C-alpha cells in the first residue's frame, strides 16, 4: 500500500520536474509530463483498489518534519475520493497530451509542471491526517490552482477571476484553520485520530461546525459563497477546469465528511437543517443561473454549484438522521452523497473536457456561435451527449442512480424531522430537488441542441474540426465509467458503503445485503426501494431498437407539398432557435430571482420600413453580487480610505504612534 | 549600579541637547560604555561568567563598531548638525519631553514593582526607551535617529539586565548581532538618502507617501 502511495507521489513529482529535462522542446516535455501524470493517476487507482479490497492503513513519515510526524491515513473515505481522482486524473492527463498543444510557446512548461503539482497537492489533501500538514497541503492546492486559473492572464477578466478565487478561498481557509485549531487545542493533539474524541462544550462545538461549514463551503462553491466558481472555472485551461470542478471542489466535501462524520460526530438536528437549507439554495439557484448562461464553461461551472447542492442534500439528510439516531437511513443518505461525489466527478470532468474539445475545434466558448457541430465532430458530440444524459440524471447512466438514492433517503426525511413545520419543509425539499432535476434536463437540452444540432451559426463553427485521438480517448474513458457506474451500481455502492462503514451513527453494513448483480435492494421499509439498473438499460435499449425498427418499417422520407414557409426563403442559421430564445420561458417564470434586464436597440436606417437592424440583449442580475459582495467591497474601501488619514507619511509621526501606544500599554498594565 | 543608572540617564538627557552630530556620536559612545560597565557590575554581583562576555561584546559593538561606522559616514554628509531653522521642535522642548518621559516612567512603573533589588533601574531603563522615542521623533537628521534607536536598544538591554540579571548568552548574541546589522543597514540607507535627496533630512521622506 505504501509502495502504491509513494510511487504515485513520485510520478507526480517527476511530472513536476519533467519540463526541466526538455525545456526547449515542448513536444517532448508534453509527453513526459502528462505521461508521468497518467502513471501517477494509475498508481492512485491501484492504491485505492488496494485500500478497498484490503484494510486501511496509517503511514507515518518521520523525516525532517518540524511539527511532528507526517501522518497519512489511507482509509475507505480517502480511497473513494482517491478513486475519483485516479479516474479523472488519468482521463484528463491523456486528454491534456492533445489539448495542451495549443499552449506551446505560451508558458507551456510552467503549465505542465503546475498541472502535476495540482494533482500531487490534491492527493496530499485527501490523505494527510495531521492538522498542520493538511492545511499546508490545502493551501498548496489553492495556490497551484490560482496560477493555473491565471495562466492565460492576457485574456480579459482572467486575472480578476483568479484573484477573486484566491481571496474567497483564503477567507474560507481562515475558517477551516479556526475549526481545526479549536478542536485540536481541546484535545491537545494534531492528529486526525485524536480529534475524533474531542469533548467540547455545546457552544464551542457549534462554532466548530459553523467554521467548518463556512470554510469548506467556500471551497465547494455553496451559494452564497460560490461567486468565485463561475469565474475561475472558465478561466482555467479545460483539462484543469475538469480537475477543479471534478475533484478539487470535492476535497471540500471530503473535509466536511471528516468533520461531520468523524471529528464532531452526531450533532443537534439544526446542523442538518442548516446544511439542507444551503444545499437546496445552491441546487435550485445553481441550475437556474446555469440555464441562462451562454458561455459553455461558465454554464458547466454553475452546474457544479447545483451538483454540490445535491451532494449536500445527502449530507444534510444524513446529519438529520444521525441526530435522530436512525443509523440505517443515515447510511443511505451519506452513501447517496458520496456516490454522487464520484459520479459528478466523472461526468462533470467529461463535460468540461467535451467543452474543451468544442472550444479547441470551433474556437469559441459562446454557444450562440456554435451549432451543427455534430456533423463536424461526431465523436465529441456523442461523448458530450453521454455526459449530458448523466448530469441530467436520466437512466441508465450514473447520475440517475445517485440522484435516485438521494431521493430515496430524502423520502425518510419527513418522518425524521420534528414538528409540523419541519415535516413540511422536508416535503418541499423533495419537490425542489425534483425541480432542480427538471431544470438541469432543460438546460442540457438547450446545450446539446444549440451546440451540436442545426446549422453552424458562425464561421468558426462551420470550420470546426474533430479533436485529436488523445483527447477523444480521455473522454471516452470517462464516458465508459459513466455507463458502468450507471448500469452496474452495486460495485461502486459497495465501495461507498465501505467509506462510511465503522463510523458512529451510521450503519452501512447491511445496506447491500439483499442486493445482487441485478438489483439494488435497500433494506428500508416497504416498496419502491429496489432498482435493477441492467434491466432498465436493456429496456431502454429495446425501446431504441424498436423505434429504429419502426422507422425502417415506415420506409423512406416522402416529399410532401405544403404551404410556403418563411416566404420561400431558404432557411438560414439566423432563423434557428437560439439559446437565449430557448431559455426565455425560464427567465420569465423565475423573473423574481433572475431579474433579467432586456435591452432592445433598433438602428435607424434611411428607409424606416426596410432593413432595420435590431439587436436584442438580455442581462441577468447577479443578486449575490448586488446584495452581499458589492456592499461588502464598498464598506472595506470606505474603512480603508478613512484609515489612510493616519498615514501622514512623516517618520516622526509614525514613531510618535509607537511611543503613545507604549505609554498606553504601560498605563494599562499598571492598572491591571 | 545606581550611579551608573544615573549616568546613563544623564547621558541620554544631554543627548537631547546636541545638535552637532559628531558630539552626539561621542555621547552615545559614552552611554554605551556606561552600559558595558553596568553589565560588568551585574556580572560581579551575580557571579555569572557570561555577563563578562556580554560586557566585552557591548564594548566591541556599541562602543567600537557602531560609532566607528557612524563617524565613517559623517564626512559624506554636508550638514553635520541639525539645522536650527529646520528643527521640528527646539532643543529645549526635546529636553523637556525627555524629562517628562522620565517622570512618566517613574510614576507609572515604580508603584508596581515590589521592592526588588533594582528598584530604580527598571523605571530608568523604561525612561531610556522613551527618551529614545523622543530623540527619533524630534529630530529629522537620519544619524540622530540612529542614535535614538541605539538609546532605545540600550534601555531594553538595561531592562534585561535588571529583571533577569542578564539574558541567556545565546539571546544576547542574537540581540547584538541584530543591532549591529540594523545600524549597518541604517548607515548604508543614510548614505543612499544623501545620494538621492542631497540631504539626510528624513522629513523629506513625506514625498514617498502613497
CSV table of C-alpha atoms in Angstrom, one decimal, chain B residues 10-18 20-34 71 147:
chain,number,residue,atom,x,y,z
B,10,UNK,CA,22.1,61.9,32.2
B,11,UNK,CA,23.9,60.9,29.0
B,12,UNK,CA,20.5,60.4,27.4
B,13,UNK,CA,19.2,63.7,28.5
B,14,UNK,CA,22.3,65.5,27.4
B,15,UNK,CA,21.9,63.8,24.1
B,16,UNK,CA,18.7,65.7,23.5
B,17,UNK,CA,20.5,69.0,23.7
B,18,UNK,CA,23.0,68.0,21.0
B,20,UNK,CA,26.2,68.7,16.4
B,21,UNK,CA,26.3,65.1,15.0
B,22,UNK,CA,30.0,64.5,15.9
B,23,UNK,CA,29.4,65.2,19.6
B,24,UNK,CA,26.2,63.3,19.6
B,25,UNK,CA,28.1,60.2,18.5
B,26,UNK,CA,30.6,60.8,21.2
B,27,UNK,CA,27.9,60.9,23.8
B,28,UNK,CA,26.2,57.7,22.5
B,29,UNK,CA,29.7,56.1,22.7
B,30,UNK,CA,30.0,57.2,26.4
B,31,UNK,CA,26.5,56.0,27.1
B,32,UNK,CA,27.2,52.6,25.7
B,33,UNK,CA,30.4,52.4,27.8
B,34,UNK,CA,28.4,53.0,30.9
B,71,UNK,CA,31.9,58.5,12.1
B,147,UNK,CA,21.3,57.4,17.8
